[in-house]
Tab-separated table of C-alpha atoms and ligand atoms in Angstrom:
chain	number	residue	atom	x	y	z
A	1	UNK	CA	0.000	0.000	0.000
A	2	UNK	CA	1.185	3.502	-0.777
A	3	UNK	CA	0.217	6.446	1.412
A	4	UNK	CA	1.298	9.968	2.273
A	5	UNK	CA	2.951	10.500	5.639
A	6	UNK	CA	4.807	13.338	7.272
A	7	UNK	CA	8.358	12.248	8.152
A	8	UNK	CA	11.392	14.058	9.582
A	9	UNK	CA	13.482	15.907	6.990
A	10	UNK	CA	16.657	14.053	6.016
A	11	UNK	CA	19.959	15.333	7.383
A	12	UNK	CA	23.601	14.935	6.400
A	13	UNK	CA	24.859	11.643	7.848
A	14	UNK	CA	28.183	11.337	6.040
A	15	UNK	CA	30.624	13.970	4.787
A	16	UNK	CA	29.969	13.033	1.149
A	17	UNK	CA	26.167	13.456	1.436
A	18	UNK	CA	24.040	16.239	0.012
A	19	UNK	CA	20.453	17.167	0.775
A	20	UNK	CA	18.314	17.922	-2.262
A	21	UNK	CA	15.049	19.861	-2.195
A	22	UNK	CA	13.045	17.926	-4.748
A	23	UNK	CA	11.267	19.892	-7.460
A	24	UNK	CA	10.001	16.994	-9.589
A	25	UNK	CA	9.738	13.245	-9.098
A	26	UNK	CA	8.085	10.425	-11.032
A	27	UNK	CA	6.576	6.971	-10.650
A	28	UNK	CA	8.451	4.219	-12.486
A	29	UNK	CA	7.361	0.789	-13.719
A	30	UNK	CA	9.903	-0.574	-11.233
A	31	UNK	CA	7.892	1.017	-8.403
A	32	UNK	CA	4.973	-1.127	-9.498
A	33	UNK	CA	6.893	-4.295	-8.590
A	34	UNK	CA	7.156	-2.874	-5.051
A	35	UNK	CA	3.550	-1.718	-5.069
A	36	UNK	CA	2.402	-5.198	-6.096
A	37	UNK	CA	4.586	-6.819	-3.434
A	38	UNK	CA	6.984	-8.770	-5.670
A	39	UNK	CA	10.261	-7.321	-4.411
A	40	UNK	CA	11.288	-8.796	-1.047
A	41	UNK	CA	12.545	-6.866	2.009
A	42	UNK	CA	10.265	-3.816	1.872
A	43	UNK	CA	9.084	-2.526	5.244
A	44	UNK	CA	6.165	-0.367	6.372
A	45	UNK	CA	7.154	3.300	6.263
A	46	UNK	CA	9.764	2.918	3.507
A	47	UNK	CA	9.938	6.013	1.306
A	48	UNK	CA	9.620	5.115	-2.374
A	49	UNK	CA	10.869	6.891	-5.472
A	50	UNK	CA	14.003	6.785	-7.557
A	51	UNK	CA	13.425	9.299	-10.333
A	52	UNK	CA	13.917	12.750	-8.847
A	53	UNK	CA	15.664	16.053	-9.262
A	54	UNK	CA	15.895	19.328	-7.453
A	55	UNK	CA	18.104	21.917	-5.809
A	56	UNK	CA	21.029	21.174	-3.515
A	57	UNK	CA	20.322	22.823	-0.157
A	58	UNK	CA	23.144	21.421	1.956
A	59	UNK	CA	26.388	19.530	1.391
A	60	UNK	CA	28.683	17.507	3.639
A	61	UNK	CA	32.251	18.622	4.314
A	62	UNK	CA	33.793	16.323	1.665
A	63	UNK	CA	31.516	17.177	-1.231
A	64	UNK	CA	33.653	18.917	-3.865
A	65	UNK	CA	31.949	19.138	-7.234
A	66	UNK	CA	28.432	20.189	-6.387
A	67	UNK	CA	27.412	23.027	-4.112
A	68	UNK	CA	24.438	24.608	-2.438
A	69	UNK	CA	22.100	26.151	-4.998
A	70	UNK	CA	23.016	23.767	-7.863
A	71	UNK	CA	20.132	22.329	-9.833
A	72	UNK	CA	20.741	18.599	-10.208
A	73	UNK	CA	19.291	15.335	-11.436
A	74	UNK	CA	19.882	12.272	-9.250
A	75	UNK	CA	20.241	8.889	-11.020
A	76	UNK	CA	18.489	5.972	-9.306
A	77	UNK	CA	21.594	3.887	-8.608
A	78	UNK	CA	23.856	4.875	-5.712
A	79	UNK	CA	27.516	4.516	-6.672
A	80	UNK	CA	30.750	5.336	-4.864
A	81	UNK	CA	32.800	6.261	-7.930
A	82	UNK	CA	35.936	4.607	-6.614
A	83	UNK	CA	35.530	0.827	-6.526
A	84	UNK	CA	36.643	-1.572	-9.268
A	85	UNK	CA	33.137	-1.580	-10.762
A	86	UNK	CA	32.598	2.194	-10.829
A	87	UNK	CA	36.071	2.639	-12.320
A	88	UNK	CA	35.074	0.190	-15.062
A	89	UNK	CA	31.835	2.046	-15.813
A	90	UNK	CA	29.764	-0.721	-14.217
A	91	UNK	CA	28.029	1.786	-11.963
A	92	UNK	CA	25.023	-0.347	-11.034
A	93	UNK	CA	27.414	-3.017	-9.770
A	94	UNK	CA	29.091	-0.651	-7.260
A	95	UNK	CA	30.580	-2.626	-4.392
A	96	UNK	CA	30.413	0.010	-1.674
A	97	UNK	CA	26.964	1.514	-1.343
A	98	UNK	CA	24.800	-1.306	-0.018
A	99	UNK	CA	24.963	-1.528	3.784
A	100	UNK	CA	22.800	-4.657	3.558
A	101	UNK	CA	25.106	-6.386	1.095
A	102	UNK	CA	24.737	-9.685	2.927
A	103	UNK	CA	21.069	-9.944	1.947
A	104	UNK	CA	21.933	-9.688	-1.748
A	105	UNK	CA	24.944	-11.946	-1.398
A	106	UNK	CA	22.713	-14.672	-0.057
A	107	UNK	CA	20.364	-14.427	-3.013
A	108	UNK	CA	22.651	-13.398	-5.866
A	109	UNK	CA	26.170	-14.345	-4.816
A	110	UNK	CA	27.278	-10.701	-4.801
A	111	UNK	CA	25.576	-7.418	-4.059
A	112	UNK	CA	24.586	-4.858	-6.651
A	113	UNK	CA	24.720	-1.101	-6.058
A	114	UNK	CA	22.132	0.256	-3.655
A	115	UNK	CA	19.122	2.012	-5.164
A	116	UNK	CA	16.999	4.864	-3.858
A	117	UNK	CA	13.692	3.740	-2.384
A	118	UNK	CA	14.030	0.138	-3.479
A	119	UNK	CA	13.953	-2.424	-0.640
A	120	UNK	CA	16.265	-3.144	2.244
A	121	UNK	CA	18.044	-5.818	0.260
A	122	UNK	CA	19.174	-2.961	-2.011
A	123	UNK	CA	20.257	-0.640	0.759
A	124	UNK	CA	17.108	0.594	2.475
A	125	UNK	CA	17.786	4.202	1.367
A	126	UNK	CA	14.875	6.625	1.532
A	127	UNK	CA	13.608	7.479	-1.955
A	128	UNK	CA	12.692	10.644	-3.779
A	129	UNK	CA	8.897	10.672	-3.858
A	130	UNK	CA	9.277	13.257	-1.126
A	131	UNK	CA	10.091	16.917	-0.626
A	132	UNK	CA	13.708	16.310	0.361
A	133	UNK	CA	16.207	13.468	-0.065
A	134	UNK	CA	19.650	12.643	1.217
A	135	UNK	CA	21.985	11.794	-1.656
A	136	UNK	CA	25.025	9.750	-0.566
A	137	UNK	CA	28.253	10.119	-2.591
A	138	UNK	CA	26.743	13.341	-3.877
A	139	UNK	CA	29.580	14.196	-6.281
A	140	UNK	CA	28.944	10.913	-8.097
A	141	UNK	CA	25.197	10.851	-7.554
A	142	UNK	CA	24.248	14.354	-8.701
A	143	UNK	CA	24.630	15.783	-12.174
A	144	UNK	CA	24.353	19.534	-12.451
A	145	UNK	CA	21.884	20.755	-15.049
A	146	UNK	CA	22.713	23.851	-17.088
A	147	UNK	CA	20.365	26.843	-17.098
A	148	UNK	CA	17.509	26.922	-19.528
A	149	UNK	CA	16.368	23.305	-19.483
A	150	UNK	CA	13.127	22.863	-17.618
A	151	UNK	CA	12.694	19.994	-15.150
A	152	UNK	CA	10.446	17.892	-17.366
A	153	UNK	CA	13.062	17.809	-20.130
A	154	UNK	CA	15.818	16.396	-17.926
A	155	UNK	CA	13.979	14.474	-15.178
A	156	UNK	CA	14.076	11.175	-17.064
A	157	UNK	CA	17.879	11.259	-17.202
A	158	UNK	CA	17.485	9.801	-13.698
A	159	UNK	CA	16.290	6.463	-15.063
A	160	UNK	CA	14.095	5.670	-18.039
A	161	UNK	CA	15.981	7.496	-20.800
A	162	UNK	CA	19.365	5.920	-19.932
A	163	UNK	CA	17.575	2.606	-19.354
A	164	UNK	CA	16.009	2.622	-22.802
A	165	UNK	CA	19.301	3.761	-24.287
A	166	UNK	CA	21.362	1.034	-22.625
A	167	UNK	CA	18.790	-1.550	-23.701
A	168	UNK	CA	19.264	-0.460	-27.311
A	169	UNK	CA	23.037	-0.088	-26.991
A	170	UNK	CA	23.223	-3.642	-25.658
A	171	UNK	CA	21.898	-4.812	-29.049
A	172	UNK	CA	25.211	-3.790	-30.605
A	173	UNK	CA	23.515	-2.206	-33.602
A	174	UNK	CA	25.674	-1.516	-36.634
A	175	UNK	CA	22.922	0.089	-38.699
A	176	UNK	CA	20.076	-1.452	-40.675
A	177	UNK	CA	18.794	-3.936	-38.092
A	178	UNK	CA	15.246	-4.968	-37.237
A	179	UNK	CA	14.620	-4.602	-33.506
A	180	UNK	CA	11.523	-5.989	-31.770
A	181	UNK	CA	10.580	-4.383	-28.453
A	182	UNK	CA	8.074	-5.908	-26.028
A	183	UNK	CA	6.408	-3.304	-23.819
A	184	UNK	CA	5.514	0.265	-24.826
A	185	UNK	CA	5.564	1.660	-21.306
A	186	UNK	CA	7.914	4.555	-20.525
A	187	UNK	CA	10.978	2.304	-20.758
A	188	UNK	CA	9.795	0.809	-24.043
A	189	UNK	CA	9.178	4.297	-25.458
A	190	UNK	CA	12.747	5.411	-24.763
A	191	UNK	CA	14.069	2.087	-26.041
A	192	UNK	CA	12.259	2.587	-29.353
A	193	UNK	CA	13.690	6.073	-29.825
A	194	UNK	CA	17.174	4.978	-28.749
A	195	UNK	CA	17.146	2.032	-31.156
A	196	UNK	CA	16.492	4.444	-34.025
A	197	UNK	CA	19.209	6.832	-32.738
A	198	UNK	CA	21.669	3.946	-32.766
A	199	UNK	CA	20.887	2.887	-36.317
A	200	UNK	CA	17.985	0.422	-36.305
A	201	UNK	CA	16.221	0.419	-39.658
A	202	UNK	CA	12.951	-0.980	-38.343
A	203	UNK	CA	11.531	-1.157	-34.850
A	204	UNK	CA	8.591	-3.432	-34.134
A	205	UNK	CA	6.867	-2.414	-30.900
A	206	UNK	CA	4.566	-4.827	-29.066
A	207	UNK	CA	1.922	-4.007	-26.434
A	208	UNK	CA	-1.840	-4.143	-26.047
A	209	UNK	CA	-2.735	-0.579	-25.030
A	210	UNK	CA	-3.811	1.612	-27.919
A	211	UNK	CA	-2.386	4.872	-26.540
A	212	UNK	CA	0.986	3.263	-25.895
A	213	UNK	CA	1.094	1.749	-29.395
A	214	UNK	CA	0.113	5.138	-30.788
A	215	UNK	CA	3.033	6.797	-29.010
A	216	UNK	CA	5.327	4.075	-30.380
A	217	UNK	CA	4.035	4.665	-33.890
A	218	UNK	CA	4.680	8.388	-33.506
A	219	UNK	CA	8.375	7.539	-33.102
A	220	UNK	CA	8.374	5.578	-36.353
A	221	UNK	CA	7.848	2.069	-34.989
A	222	UNK	CA	5.681	-0.565	-36.618
A	223	UNK	CA	3.341	-1.903	-33.969
A	224	UNK	CA	1.761	-5.210	-33.039
A	225	UNK	CA	-1.103	-5.533	-30.586
A	226	UNK	CA	-0.235	-8.936	-29.178
A	227	UNK	CA	-3.848	-9.577	-28.270
A	228	UNK	CA	-4.808	-9.308	-31.915
A	229	UNK	CA	-2.434	-11.901	-33.357
A	230	UNK	CA	-2.802	-15.671	-33.085
A	231	UNK	CA	0.856	-16.443	-32.719
A	232	UNK	CA	3.264	-13.610	-32.000
A	233	UNK	CA	6.399	-15.623	-32.847
A	234	UNK	CA	4.947	-16.553	-36.261
A	235	UNK	CA	3.901	-12.935	-36.803
A	236	UNK	CA	7.433	-11.710	-36.091
A	237	UNK	CA	8.841	-14.325	-38.476
A	238	UNK	CA	6.349	-13.245	-41.107
A	239	UNK	CA	7.240	-9.543	-40.902
A	240	UNK	CA	10.985	-10.265	-41.034
A	241	UNK	CA	10.938	-12.474	-44.116
A	242	UNK	CA	11.231	-15.659	-42.066
A	243	UNK	CA	14.491	-14.742	-40.337
A	244	UNK	CA	13.332	-13.200	-37.069
A	245	UNK	CA	14.316	-9.830	-35.575
A	246	UNK	CA	18.063	-9.178	-35.242
A	247	UNK	CA	17.514	-8.065	-31.662
A	248	UNK	CA	14.658	-8.616	-29.237
A	249	UNK	CA	14.224	-6.361	-26.226
A	250	UNK	CA	12.181	-7.290	-23.161
A	251	UNK	CA	11.038	-3.932	-21.754
A	252	UNK	CA	8.318	-5.603	-19.691
A	253	UNK	CA	9.987	-7.702	-17.008
A	254	UNK	CA	8.601	-9.724	-14.142
A	255	UNK	CA	4.948	-8.693	-14.352
A	256	UNK	CA	4.263	-9.605	-17.965
A	257	UNK	CA	0.622	-9.926	-18.842
A	258	UNK	CA	-0.687	-12.870	-20.798
A	259	UNK	CA	-3.344	-15.486	-21.331
A	260	UNK	CA	-3.168	-19.211	-21.991
A	261	UNK	CA	-1.663	-22.120	-20.165
A	262	UNK	CA	1.847	-20.764	-19.646
A	263	UNK	CA	0.510	-17.458	-18.337
A	264	UNK	CA	-1.833	-19.260	-15.942
A	265	UNK	CA	1.138	-21.290	-14.725
A	266	UNK	CA	3.193	-18.111	-14.111
A	267	UNK	CA	0.342	-16.264	-12.402
A	268	UNK	CA	-0.405	-19.114	-10.037
A	269	UNK	CA	3.242	-19.645	-9.084
A	270	UNK	CA	3.595	-15.933	-8.381
A	271	UNK	CA	0.377	-15.823	-6.395
A	272	UNK	CA	1.465	-18.581	-4.022
A	273	UNK	CA	4.885	-16.929	-3.745
A	274	UNK	CA	6.630	-19.890	-5.358
A	275	UNK	CA	8.148	-17.439	-7.876
A	276	UNK	CA	8.835	-13.699	-8.077
A	277	UNK	CA	8.609	-13.493	-11.842
A	278	UNK	CA	6.286	-14.130	-14.753
A	279	UNK	CA	8.861	-14.481	-17.537
A	280	UNK	CA	6.362	-14.752	-20.399
A	281	UNK	CA	7.931	-12.033	-22.499
A	282	UNK	CA	11.461	-13.249	-22.004
A	283	UNK	CA	10.443	-16.692	-23.258
A	284	UNK	CA	8.923	-15.087	-26.354
A	285	UNK	CA	11.921	-12.845	-26.984
A	286	UNK	CA	14.304	-15.818	-26.867
A	287	UNK	CA	12.042	-17.843	-29.110
A	288	UNK	CA	11.511	-15.048	-31.651
A	289	UNK	CA	15.087	-13.790	-31.955
A	290	UNK	CA	17.010	-14.673	-35.096
A	291	UNK	CA	19.965	-17.054	-34.830
A	292	UNK	CA	23.042	-15.274	-33.512
A	293	UNK	CA	20.945	-12.284	-32.435
A	294	UNK	CA	20.812	-10.353	-29.191
A	295	UNK	CA	18.187	-10.524	-26.467
A	296	UNK	CA	18.433	-7.375	-24.364
A	297	UNK	CA	16.561	-7.238	-21.058
A	298	UNK	CA	15.940	-3.895	-19.353
A	299	UNK	CA	12.762	-5.310	-17.748
A	300	UNK	CA	13.406	-6.171	-14.105
A	301	UNK	CA	13.543	-9.775	-12.868
A	302	UNK	CA	14.043	-10.848	-9.273
A	303	UNK	CA	14.352	-14.584	-8.804
A	304	UNK	CA	14.612	-18.015	-10.418
A	305	UNK	CA	12.995	-17.961	-13.836
A	306	UNK	CA	10.916	-20.985	-14.671
A	307	UNK	CA	10.505	-22.727	-18.069
A	308	UNK	CA	12.986	-20.468	-19.794
A	309	UNK	CA	13.879	-21.859	-23.257
A	310	UNK	CA	17.576	-21.985	-22.525
A	311	UNK	CA	18.009	-24.718	-25.122
A	312	UNK	CA	16.677	-22.393	-27.811
A	313	UNK	CA	18.960	-19.672	-26.585
A	314	UNK	CA	21.972	-22.003	-26.665
A	315	UNK	CA	21.283	-23.657	-29.994
A	316	UNK	CA	20.611	-20.351	-31.729
A	317	UNK	CA	23.780	-18.856	-30.271
A	318	UNK	CA	22.030	-15.866	-28.767
A	319	UNK	CA	23.719	-13.119	-26.805
A	320	UNK	CA	21.817	-12.179	-23.644
A	321	UNK	CA	22.456	-8.769	-22.062
A	322	UNK	CA	20.640	-7.255	-19.108
A	323	UNK	CA	20.825	-5.389	-15.853
A	324	UNK	CA	20.100	-2.302	-13.868
A	325	UNK	CA	21.301	0.619	-15.932
A	326	UNK	CA	24.879	1.850	-15.501
A	327	UNK	CA	23.477	5.328	-15.094
A	328	UNK	CA	26.557	7.556	-14.906
A	329	UNK	CA	27.775	6.121	-18.215
A	330	UNK	CA	24.828	7.747	-19.958
A	331	UNK	CA	23.681	10.841	-18.069
A	332	UNK	CA	26.088	13.343	-19.645
A	333	UNK	CA	25.993	12.032	-23.233
A	334	UNK	CA	22.196	11.914	-23.132
A	335	UNK	CA	21.994	15.382	-21.574
A	336	UNK	CA	23.928	16.564	-24.641
A	337	UNK	CA	21.391	14.885	-26.932
A	338	UNK	CA	18.621	16.765	-25.114
A	339	UNK	CA	20.549	20.037	-25.400
A	340	UNK	CA	21.113	19.411	-29.125
A	341	UNK	CA	17.378	19.070	-29.567
A	342	UNK	CA	17.626	15.424	-30.709
A	343	UNK	CA	14.968	14.419	-28.198
A	344	UNK	CA	12.637	16.062	-25.703
A	345	UNK	CA	11.950	13.363	-23.090
A	346	UNK	CA	8.842	15.131	-21.795
A	347	UNK	CA	6.893	13.575	-24.704
A	348	UNK	CA	6.141	10.586	-22.462
A	349	UNK	CA	4.345	12.517	-19.675
A	350	UNK	CA	0.575	12.069	-19.601
A	351	UNK	CA	-0.167	12.979	-15.969
A	352	UNK	CA	1.085	15.919	-13.902
A	353	UNK	CA	-0.032	15.704	-10.276
A	354	UNK	CA	0.810	16.817	-6.757
A	355	UNK	CA	2.832	14.404	-4.622
A	356	UNK	CA	-0.168	14.252	-2.277
A	357	UNK	CA	-2.071	12.572	-5.098
A	358	UNK	CA	0.496	9.769	-5.409
A	359	UNK	CA	-1.599	6.994	-3.816
A	360	UNK	CA	-4.275	7.322	-6.504
A	361	UNK	CA	-1.650	7.924	-9.172
A	362	UNK	CA	0.039	4.599	-8.388
A	363	UNK	CA	-3.225	2.826	-9.075
A	364	UNK	CA	-3.962	4.759	-12.264
A	365	UNK	CA	-0.457	4.036	-13.592
A	366	UNK	CA	-0.462	0.369	-12.541
A	367	UNK	CA	-3.849	-0.317	-14.083
A	368	UNK	CA	-3.124	1.756	-17.201
A	369	UNK	CA	-6.331	3.732	-16.571
A	370	UNK	CA	-7.082	7.111	-18.085
A	371	UNK	CA	-4.531	6.426	-20.878
A	372	UNK	CA	-1.790	6.939	-18.294
A	373	UNK	CA	1.741	6.404	-19.577
A	374	UNK	CA	3.954	8.428	-17.220
A	375	UNK	CA	3.171	10.324	-14.031
A	376	UNK	CA	5.233	13.283	-12.847
A	377	UNK	CA	4.686	14.558	-9.315
A	378	UNK	CA	5.292	18.012	-7.870
A	379	UNK	CA	6.146	17.656	-4.158
A	380	UNK	CA	5.175	21.251	-3.397
A	381	UNK	CA	1.908	21.615	-5.315
A	382	UNK	CA	-1.498	21.587	-3.689
A	383	UNK	CA	-3.584	18.629	-4.843
A	384	UNK	CA	-6.195	19.594	-7.399
A	385	UNK	CA	-9.659	19.933	-5.865
A	386	UNK	CA	-11.485	16.639	-6.222
B	401	NAD	P1	5.059	-0.165	-17.438
B	401	NAD	O1	4.384	-1.091	-16.508
B	401	NAD	O2	4.461	1.190	-17.616
B	401	NAD	O3	5.120	-0.815	-18.894
B	401	NAD	C1	5.148	-2.172	-19.145
B	401	NAD	C2	4.425	-2.398	-20.475
B	401	NAD	O4	4.555	-3.775	-20.837
B	401	NAD	C3	2.923	-2.105	-20.409
B	401	NAD	O5	2.592	-1.161	-21.391
B	401	NAD	C4	2.287	-3.458	-20.639
B	401	NAD	O6	1.060	-3.399	-21.337
B	401	NAD	C5	3.368	-4.160	-21.457
B	401	NAD	N1	3.227	-5.616	-21.450
B	401	NAD	C6	2.812	-6.434	-20.445
B	401	NAD	N2	2.781	-7.710	-20.841
B	401	NAD	C7	3.197	-7.708	-22.135
B	401	NAD	C8	3.373	-8.731	-23.089
B	401	NAD	N3	3.092	-10.020	-22.796
B	401	NAD	N4	3.831	-8.388	-24.323
B	401	NAD	C9	4.093	-7.091	-24.624
B	401	NAD	N5	3.928	-6.072	-23.770
B	401	NAD	C10	3.490	-6.377	-22.519
B	401	NAD	O7	6.571	-0.088	-16.974
B	401	NAD	P2	7.890	0.718	-17.489
B	401	NAD	O8	8.076	1.909	-16.632
B	401	NAD	O9	7.867	0.923	-18.961
B	401	NAD	O10	9.011	-0.342	-17.092
B	401	NAD	C11	9.168	-1.535	-17.836
B	401	NAD	C12	10.144	-2.477	-17.153
B	401	NAD	O11	11.442	-1.879	-17.098
B	401	NAD	C13	9.781	-2.803	-15.705
B	401	NAD	O12	10.075	-4.158	-15.429
B	401	NAD	C14	10.715	-1.927	-14.918
B	401	NAD	O13	10.947	-2.447	-13.630
B	401	NAD	C15	11.939	-1.993	-15.779
B	401	NAD	N6	12.971	-0.972	-15.527
B	401	NAD	C16	14.257	-1.376	-15.514
B	401	NAD	C17	15.281	-0.489	-15.296
B	401	NAD	C18	16.698	-0.962	-15.358
B	401	NAD	O14	17.598	-0.314	-14.836
B	401	NAD	N7	16.983	-2.066	-16.018
B	401	NAD	C19	14.995	0.840	-15.060
B	401	NAD	C20	13.659	1.265	-15.091
B	401	NAD	C21	12.649	0.340	-15.318
B	402	ZN	ZN1	12.868	3.094	-12.380
């Protein structure tokens, strides 16, 4: 359950912290996995939110690059900037930011970087669907935004734009490829546009919501409503001359929707907590991909995936790439693309609300009501009169 509560303002705890007064924040598809209870180690009172930006109001004594008054975006991964992984641009694998590393180590062998507002297993840090946030390792975690770019244009540098971009980059496009993308949510939308930026000749976007398919089409994608085709794999073969897409991107993740026997199997396992994930889309992406192609997975998965066609993946010689986005690799280059006018990320926003309206907004976004694609929240606005 999501609610609004008054909590104490965050304070500087470590010399490399900064406190940010948040001017805009958003709800992400990843928050829905928390909302629906599929990510373990959440606790009552946890503050959600990992897409936020604002003004620095206080810095610790060892913060060097950013200063009070700077306008910054704050990427969702928390990285130290100094470990082996950060030095190798593997920012979401940072070794130093998760105080609860042992929880992850038990499940995954090693810990990933901590994330804002995303379970105790991933650090237990308070998130940014709030008026203020504490940003650890602030010099690494904050990127200063130049004058003249309004919040809505740069807010999605905190997550979904880099995520879509990395998903497309992972396909190793050389130019001229056919890329199929499952999911036309916010992540899917940025993946579509990034695939074109990186040279894809055709993008085939798959979803079932008309408004999301329409937004995909506006970017130049061909679209398939998966509820309107008998056999999606056959359809993808058909539209690629029998060869299959060169790259298949799963921008859906653990809460894939579906019907039929396999879907029923996934839903029931998830319901009785015998599995975290419903890997319907990933199965399709592996099955549909051409031999020697790439399956790129920005969609989030949490546990042991059942009935995955690993044999197909092996015998077709597929490359599988995935992961939480290595944010700091992309924030500056993508900021430049926004400044150059190559893309205005605010195209994806359908709902602008006050933070106080977040509980209802979570439901609207989760259930895809009111043609909702992306919600942006203003922590200081009065809620609109009901
Ligand atoms: P969203 O819920 O708005 O969008 C998901 C879309 O997938 C919906 O439009 C839905 O209709 C569609 N979908 C569901 N089942 C489908 C199916 N069988 N075939 C095709 N489409 C289907 O969420 P979002 O914000 O776009 O996020 C998408 C995924 O990306 C989530 O899993 C989220 O957690 C993940 N994500 C990952 C990262 C990362 O760092 N890797 C960052 C942000 C989000
Ligand atoms: Zn997110």
